């Protein structure tokens, strides 16, 4: 494969309080090419923090430290805050989990989407509006014109999420970080949203980091899976081989899932081993 | 088929019988029928699943049965007795509900002790002390959790408290509104195991609302699929496992639960 789009080496995210330092991400290394990479883990495993730290979106008192965060040959850590703003949205986009907290409540949906487009291009207002409506149609929103003129509280959660995705995709980023983008959506809408992202990866060669806790979904949607536990990578494998994963944590997660076709009386419960936290992180390079 | 209905009646009495339930929201022109002519019956000791997408009215059915939504018509009978709009105290003792979000369903400023003992006081139970301790042991938490507050517990522990609260009045029927959708899969497994154990031990009747077909297949014997406020199909779990549902919408749900399929 060609040179990876994103290379991260020895990434740490720490939150210091007066009493102690919480290490949310502990020395992980991975790379993403023009492919779909899934990051799975339970809540608190550091998967969202990983996504945010790449875009330098960790707020005080959080601290990010890494030997290397390179995107497309560019050292992201060396960029100024102003240069970073050009990267966010334009080159790397982040779709967050909850549309209720990520859309501006006092700004019309359409204005927010066109703004995302106009910040990064020299498009005129009418051009931006046309593009925005086309994008809303692309994410399967019926009545795109009406939605363009409505406020976030007037649309449903699923629609809000699709609006977020439209907004993130309109500047045509090279890398999309999607943090649980479909957790709030119904299964049928979820499939449409995934198809849109899939198409962008296939046709435009976009890279995708897909953060999720849904093992089945990641196994069927992604090319590669990174499994995180306690802030470190415990295992990495090809998505279609997730069923044969070796690490006891991954096995535990897989066994805890109920299966439609294989009924069992009791679900197996994950037994945690403190050793998993202490072991060094696994590198997940291409 | 009347013949199969008869055999069912011979097996066990009907614990919850809902006939032609309609639920309305709003008034006048704005009046909206959120649940349309829903009829289900669940035999005592059975486990019935309601699945569907958000907005399909599945939670609303539970809320109407539990008395949280007053604007409904139709008949709801519990253990053969039709219920009136005004709920009797004894009704609360037969039917209890566990809500979706354990972060929102417990009072943040009430200790676990208060949360669990309040229903007992209202219903004038004796031995409150022992009952609270026993309830905490039953849901796998232990008496040491008794004087904590919700913010000191994890999501899974909170859901255990919510289940303990529902069990305090020793109900016959538990209404479960997406009890694990806010939890990680590892915690979900623990809660589902707990619910199965309790059902076996106490011979409870469950009505489980969820959008996760794998969970419903694991927990329930019979499953109703809802769409736009109507039941489109009622099937037993074997039919669902064999992926032989009759309705188009059910097939779509099943397909989607298998994971992602690229566009054809």
PDB file of C-alpha atoms in Angstrom, chain A residues 6 8 30 32 37 39 47-57 69 71 76 84 87-89 91-97 161 164-165 168-169 173-181 197 206-211:
ATOM      1  CA  UNK A   6      -2.056   9.453   9.057  1.00  0.00           C
ATOM      2  CA  UNK A   8       0.564   8.341  15.011  1.00  0.00           C
ATOM      3  CA  UNK A  30      -1.188   3.372  14.586  1.00  0.00           C
ATOM      4  CA  UNK A  32      -4.404   4.963   8.639  1.00  0.00           C
ATOM      5  CA  UNK A  37     -10.185   1.643  10.135  1.00  0.00           C
ATOM      6  CA  UNK A  39     -11.555   1.571  16.659  1.00  0.00           C
ATOM      7  CA  UNK A  47     -11.202   5.624  21.713  1.00  0.00           C
ATOM      8  CA  UNK A  48     -12.883   9.038  21.489  1.00  0.00           C
ATOM      9  CA  UNK A  49      -9.866  10.743  23.072  1.00  0.00           C
ATOM     10  CA  UNK A  50      -7.690   9.236  20.350  1.00  0.00           C
ATOM     11  CA  UNK A  51      -9.867  10.796  17.659  1.00  0.00           C
ATOM     12  CA  UNK A  52      -9.960  14.153  19.356  1.00  0.00           C
ATOM     13  CA  UNK A  53      -6.271  14.338  20.114  1.00  0.00           C
ATOM     14  CA  UNK A  54      -5.421  14.051  16.418  1.00  0.00           C
ATOM     15  CA  UNK A  55      -7.352  17.271  15.771  1.00  0.00           C
ATOM     16  CA  UNK A  56      -5.958  18.890  18.922  1.00  0.00           C
ATOM     17  CA  UNK A  57      -9.416  19.139  20.434  1.00  0.00           C
ATOM     18  CA  UNK A  69       1.408  12.810  14.562  1.00  0.00           C
ATOM     19  CA  UNK A  71      -0.872  13.738   8.384  1.00  0.00           C
ATOM     20  CA  UNK A  76       0.415  18.274  12.960  1.00  0.00           C
ATOM     21  CA  UNK A  84      -4.569  23.883  12.612  1.00  0.00           C
ATOM     22  CA  UNK A  87      -6.657  21.331   8.792  1.00  0.00           C
ATOM     23  CA  UNK A  88      -9.831  20.884  10.817  1.00  0.00           C
ATOM     24  CA  UNK A  89     -12.820  20.384   8.590  1.00  0.00           C
ATOM     25  CA  UNK A  91      -8.455  18.085   5.560  1.00  0.00           C
ATOM     26  CA  UNK A  92      -9.610  16.122   8.589  1.00  0.00           C
ATOM     27  CA  UNK A  93     -13.235  16.177   9.684  1.00  0.00           C
ATOM     28  CA  UNK A  94     -14.771  14.895  12.873  1.00  0.00           C
ATOM     29  CA  UNK A  95     -18.348  13.671  13.154  1.00  0.00           C
ATOM     30  CA  UNK A  96     -19.353  13.616  16.776  1.00  0.00           C
ATOM     31  CA  UNK A  97     -21.709  11.320  18.526  1.00  0.00           C
ATOM     32  CA  UNK A 161     -26.879  13.213  12.745  1.00  0.00           C
ATOM     33  CA  UNK A 164     -23.727  16.687  10.920  1.00  0.00           C
ATOM     34  CA  UNK A 165     -22.386  14.199   8.427  1.00  0.00           C
ATOM     35  CA  UNK A 168     -18.436  17.320   7.734  1.00  0.00           C
ATOM     36  CA  UNK A 169     -18.335  15.937   4.219  1.00  0.00           C
ATOM     37  CA  UNK A 173     -11.881  16.054   3.750  1.00  0.00           C
ATOM     38  CA  UNK A 174      -9.099  13.559   3.102  1.00  0.00           C
ATOM     39  CA  UNK A 175      -9.682  11.905   6.443  1.00  0.00           C
ATOM     40  CA  UNK A 176     -12.951  11.552   8.306  1.00  0.00           C
ATOM     41  CA  UNK A 177     -12.967  10.681  11.980  1.00  0.00           C
ATOM     42  CA  UNK A 178     -16.437   9.405  12.836  1.00  0.00           C
ATOM     43  CA  UNK A 179     -17.052   9.042  16.549  1.00  0.00           C
ATOM     44  CA  UNK A 180     -20.026   6.708  16.986  1.00  0.00           C
ATOM     45  CA  UNK A 181     -21.740   8.381  14.031  1.00  0.00           C
ATOM     46  CA  UNK A 197     -19.223   7.003   3.883  1.00  0.00           C
ATOM     47  CA  UNK A 206     -10.912   9.211   1.677  1.00  0.00           C
ATOM     48  CA  UNK A 207      -9.470   7.711   4.842  1.00  0.00           C
ATOM     49  CA  UNK A 208     -11.936   6.843   7.584  1.00  0.00           C
ATOM     50  CA  UNK A 209     -11.478   6.261  11.295  1.00  0.00           C
ATOM     51  CA  UNK A 210     -14.685   4.715  12.528  1.00  0.00           C
ATOM     52  CA  UNK A 211     -15.008   4.772  16.318  1.00  0.00           C
TER      53      UNK A 211
END
